[in-house]
Amino acid sequence: MAILVLMGGCASTPDPVARFDTRLAGYFGAQALPMANHAVSSRVGVGVVPTESSGAVAESNRLNMIATVRAALGAGTSTRSVRPIDDSYLKAGRGMDNLRQTGKLFGVDTLMLLSLDQRFRPEDSGGLVRIRTATGSRDVNLPSQTVLTYIDVVMIDLASGEAGYTRQVASELGVDARTWADPRLRRQAETDATASALEKLRLALATDFAPKKKK
């Protein structure tokens, strides 16, 4: 009976209608970062994964993401240094050695890296979208005619190369194909979708790193 239930559960799991890797996942290559229990250090660097492809993260959004992280990590403490990392130091494919060298250059023990991706699903029917993040795959049920804005976040302990914290933020905005095909309307849709995702990121980080109340 247990085997039949298990087989039934597997059979009912839908296949993804689409797949994509976040820019942060692509930054680290094929292997997901291992997770471990690492506390936030007193010296943290924050950077956004750069890209040369279309749909690159606008400079204003990059600065907004960094400022959001700095505000969350600095809340309630004066002993933690949170430094922005210029994206010119974050070269994809160079691995942990590059990140450790960057950490030494900026005087940090921990790096929090972020990426922002947007995908438009124009098909008549939605479905399961499988997203490979820096720390493994995540599934999102995405309706059709929807812009998905996805922010991938990971905090890396540079000494061990392990992720001590990860967070994914997804925001959906309904946009029809005709609107998406119009450059002006598409830019506005991208702006609105990104603003929604950044606000979700702010709320998530503020909750995750809220100062602990003293007993």
CSV table of C-alpha atoms in Angstrom, one decimal:
chain,number,residue,atom,x,y,z
A,1,MET,CA,0.0,0.0,0.0
A,2,ALA,CA,2.8,2.4,0.9
A,3,ILE,CA,4.5,1.7,-2.4
A,4,LEU,CA,1.2,2.4,-4.3
A,5,VAL,CA,0.8,5.7,-2.4
A,6,LEU,CA,4.3,6.7,-3.2
A,7,MET,CA,3.9,5.8,-6.9
A,8,GLY,CA,0.7,7.8,-7.0
A,9,GLY,CA,2.3,10.8,-5.5
A,10,CYS,CA,5.2,10.7,-8.1
A,11,ALA,CA,2.7,10.3,-10.9
A,12,SER,CA,0.8,13.4,-9.8
A,13,THR,CA,3.8,15.6,-9.7
A,14,PRO,CA,3.6,17.8,-12.9
A,15,ASP,CA,6.6,18.2,-15.2
A,16,PRO,CA,7.9,21.8,-15.4
A,17,VAL,CA,6.6,23.8,-18.3
A,18,ALA,CA,9.8,25.9,-18.1
A,19,ARG,CA,13.2,26.0,-16.5
A,20,PHE,CA,15.9,28.6,-15.9
A,21,ASP,CA,19.0,29.3,-13.8
A,22,THR,CA,19.2,32.4,-11.7
A,23,ARG,CA,22.3,34.5,-12.5
A,24,LEU,CA,23.6,33.7,-9.1
A,25,ALA,CA,23.3,29.9,-9.9
A,26,GLY,CA,25.1,30.5,-13.1
A,27,TYR,CA,27.8,32.4,-11.3
A,28,PHE,CA,28.8,29.3,-9.4
A,29,GLY,CA,28.4,26.8,-12.2
A,30,ALA,CA,26.8,23.5,-12.1
A,31,GLN,CA,27.2,22.7,-8.4
A,32,ALA,CA,24.9,24.0,-5.7
A,33,LEU,CA,26.6,25.7,-2.8
A,34,PRO,CA,26.6,23.5,0.4
A,35,MET,CA,24.6,24.8,3.3
A,36,ALA,CA,25.9,25.0,6.9
A,37,ASN,CA,25.2,26.8,10.1
A,38,HIS,CA,27.2,30.0,9.9
A,39,ALA,CA,26.4,33.1,11.9
A,40,VAL,CA,26.6,36.5,10.2
A,41,SER,CA,30.1,37.9,10.8
A,42,SER,CA,31.0,41.4,11.9
A,43,ARG,CA,32.5,42.2,8.5
A,44,VAL,CA,30.2,41.6,5.5
A,45,GLY,CA,30.5,42.5,1.9
A,46,VAL,CA,27.4,42.9,-0.4
A,47,GLY,CA,27.4,42.6,-4.2
A,48,VAL,CA,25.0,42.0,-7.1
A,49,VAL,CA,26.1,39.5,-9.7
A,50,PRO,CA,26.9,41.4,-12.9
A,51,THR,CA,25.8,40.4,-16.4
A,52,GLU,CA,26.4,41.6,-20.0
A,53,SER,CA,23.2,40.0,-21.3
A,54,SER,CA,19.9,41.6,-22.2
A,55,GLY,CA,17.7,42.4,-19.2
A,56,ALA,CA,20.8,43.5,-17.2
A,57,VAL,CA,20.1,44.8,-13.7
A,58,ALA,CA,19.8,48.6,-13.9
A,59,GLU,CA,22.4,50.5,-11.8
A,60,SER,CA,19.6,52.0,-9.7
A,61,ASN,CA,18.2,48.6,-8.9
A,62,ARG,CA,21.7,47.3,-8.1
A,63,LEU,CA,22.2,50.1,-5.6
A,64,ASN,CA,18.8,49.6,-4.2
A,65,MET,CA,19.4,45.9,-3.5
A,66,ILE,CA,22.7,46.7,-1.8
A,67,ALA,CA,21.2,49.4,0.3
A,68,THR,CA,18.4,47.1,1.3
A,69,VAL,CA,20.8,44.5,2.5
A,70,ARG,CA,23.0,47.0,4.3
A,71,ALA,CA,19.9,48.4,6.1
A,72,ALA,CA,18.8,44.9,7.2
A,73,LEU,CA,22.2,43.8,8.4
A,74,GLY,CA,23.0,47.0,10.2
A,75,ALA,CA,19.7,47.3,12.0
A,76,GLY,CA,20.1,47.3,15.8
A,77,THR,CA,23.9,47.0,15.8
A,78,SER,CA,26.8,49.3,15.6
A,79,THR,CA,29.5,46.6,15.6
A,80,ARG,CA,28.9,45.2,12.1
A,81,SER,CA,30.6,46.6,9.1
A,82,VAL,CA,28.6,46.1,5.8
A,83,ARG,CA,30.6,47.1,2.7
A,84,PRO,CA,29.3,47.3,-0.9
A,85,ILE,CA,31.3,45.3,-3.4
A,86,ASP,CA,31.7,46.8,-6.9
A,87,ASP,CA,30.5,44.3,-9.5
A,88,SER,CA,33.8,44.6,-11.4
A,89,TYR,CA,35.3,42.3,-8.7
A,90,LEU,CA,32.6,39.7,-9.2
A,91,LYS,CA,33.6,37.7,-12.2
A,92,ALA,CA,31.5,34.7,-13.0
A,93,GLY,CA,33.2,31.3,-13.2
A,94,ARG,CA,36.2,32.2,-11.2
A,95,GLY,CA,35.0,30.3,-8.1
A,96,MET,CA,35.7,30.7,-4.4
A,97,ASP,CA,39.3,31.7,-4.9
A,98,ASN,CA,38.2,34.9,-6.6
A,99,LEU,CA,35.6,35.5,-3.9
A,100,ARG,CA,38.2,35.0,-1.2
A,101,GLN,CA,40.6,37.4,-2.8
A,102,THR,CA,37.8,39.9,-3.1
A,103,GLY,CA,37.0,39.4,0.6
A,104,LYS,CA,40.6,40.1,1.6
A,105,LEU,CA,40.7,43.2,-0.6
A,106,PHE,CA,37.6,44.6,1.0
A,107,GLY,CA,38.4,43.3,4.5
A,108,VAL,CA,35.3,41.1,4.9
A,109,ASP,CA,34.8,37.5,6.2
A,110,THR,CA,31.4,37.0,4.6
A,111,LEU,CA,29.9,37.9,1.3
A,112,MET,CA,26.2,38.3,0.6
A,113,LEU,CA,25.6,38.0,-3.2
A,114,LEU,CA,22.3,38.7,-5.0
A,115,SER,CA,20.9,38.4,-8.5
A,116,LEU,CA,17.7,39.6,-10.1
A,117,ASP,CA,16.1,37.8,-13.1
A,118,GLN,CA,12.9,38.5,-15.0
A,119,ARG,CA,11.0,36.0,-17.3
A,120,PHE,CA,7.8,36.6,-19.2
A,121,ARG,CA,5.6,33.6,-19.8
A,122,PRO,CA,3.3,34.3,-22.8
A,123,GLU,CA,1.8,30.8,-23.3
A,124,ASP,CA,-2.0,30.3,-23.0
A,125,SER,CA,-1.6,28.1,-19.9
A,126,GLY,CA,0.7,28.5,-16.9
A,127,GLY,CA,2.3,25.8,-14.9
A,128,LEU,CA,5.3,24.7,-12.8
A,129,VAL,CA,8.5,26.7,-13.5
A,130,ARG,CA,11.7,25.1,-12.1
A,131,ILE,CA,14.3,27.5,-11.1
A,132,ARG,CA,17.9,26.5,-10.2
A,133,THR,CA,19.2,28.8,-7.5
A,134,ALA,CA,22.7,29.1,-5.9
A,135,THR,CA,21.7,26.5,-3.3
A,136,GLY,CA,19.4,24.1,-5.2
A,137,SER,CA,16.2,24.0,-7.3
A,138,ARG,CA,13.0,25.7,-6.4
A,139,ASP,CA,9.5,25.4,-8.0
A,140,VAL,CA,7.1,28.3,-8.7
A,141,ASN,CA,3.6,27.9,-10.1
A,142,LEU,CA,3.4,30.6,-12.6
A,143,PRO,CA,0.2,31.7,-14.4
A,144,SER,CA,0.3,32.5,-18.1
A,145,GLN,CA,0.7,36.1,-19.3
A,146,THR,CA,2.9,36.8,-16.3
A,147,VAL,CA,6.2,38.5,-15.7
A,148,LEU,CA,8.2,36.6,-13.0
A,149,THR,CA,10.8,38.7,-11.1
A,150,TYR,CA,13.1,36.4,-9.1
A,151,ILE,CA,15.7,37.5,-6.6
A,152,ASP,CA,18.2,34.9,-5.4
A,153,VAL,CA,20.3,35.7,-2.3
A,154,VAL,CA,23.0,33.8,-0.6
A,155,MET,CA,25.4,34.6,2.2
A,156,ILE,CA,28.8,32.8,1.9
A,157,ASP,CA,31.2,32.2,4.7
A,158,LEU,CA,34.5,32.7,2.8
A,159,ALA,CA,36.6,30.5,5.0
A,160,SER,CA,34.5,27.4,4.4
A,161,GLY,CA,32.9,28.3,1.1
A,162,GLU,CA,29.5,27.3,2.6
A,163,ALA,CA,26.3,29.2,2.5
A,164,GLY,CA,25.1,30.2,5.9
A,165,TYR,CA,21.9,31.9,4.7
A,166,THR,CA,19.8,31.8,1.5
A,167,ARG,CA,16.6,33.5,0.5
A,168,GLN,CA,14.6,33.6,-2.7
A,169,VAL,CA,12.0,36.2,-3.4
A,170,ALA,CA,9.5,35.9,-6.3
A,171,SER,CA,7.1,38.5,-7.5
A,172,GLU,CA,4.5,38.0,-10.3
A,173,LEU,CA,2.9,40.7,-12.5
A,174,GLY,CA,0.2,40.0,-15.1
A,175,VAL,CA,1.1,41.4,-18.5
A,176,ASP,CA,-0.5,40.5,-21.8
A,177,ALA,CA,1.7,39.7,-24.8
A,178,ARG,CA,0.6,42.9,-26.7
A,179,THR,CA,1.8,45.1,-23.8
A,180,TRP,CA,5.0,43.1,-23.6
A,181,ALA,CA,5.7,43.6,-27.3
A,182,ASP,CA,5.4,47.4,-26.9
A,183,PRO,CA,8.9,48.8,-25.8
A,184,ARG,CA,7.4,51.6,-23.8
A,185,LEU,CA,4.8,49.5,-22.0
A,186,ARG,CA,7.3,46.7,-21.5
A,187,ARG,CA,9.8,49.0,-19.8
A,188,GLN,CA,7.0,50.2,-17.5
A,189,ALA,CA,6.0,46.6,-16.7
A,190,GLU,CA,9.6,45.7,-15.9
A,191,THR,CA,9.9,48.7,-13.7
A,192,ASP,CA,6.6,47.9,-11.8
A,193,ALA,CA,7.6,44.2,-11.5
A,194,THR,CA,11.0,45.0,-10.2
A,195,ALA,CA,9.7,47.5,-7.6
A,196,SER,CA,7.4,44.9,-6.3
A,197,ALA,CA,10.2,42.3,-6.0
A,198,LEU,CA,12.5,44.8,-4.3
A,199,GLU,CA,9.8,45.6,-1.7
A,200,LYS,CA,9.4,41.9,-1.0
A,201,LEU,CA,13.1,41.6,-0.6
A,202,ARG,CA,13.2,44.5,1.9
A,203,LEU,CA,10.4,42.9,4.0
A,204,ALA,CA,12.0,39.5,3.9
A,205,LEU,CA,15.4,40.6,5.0
A,206,ALA,CA,14.0,43.0,7.6
A,207,THR,CA,12.2,39.9,9.1
A,208,ASP,CA,15.1,37.5,8.8
A,209,PHE,CA,17.7,39.9,10.3
A,210,ALA,CA,15.5,41.7,12.8
A,211,PRO,CA,17.4,42.5,16.0
A,212,LYS,CA,16.7,39.9,18.7
A,213,LYS,CA,14.9,41.3,21.7
A,214,LYS,CA,16.7,41.2,25.0
A,215,LYS,CA,15.0,39.1,27.7
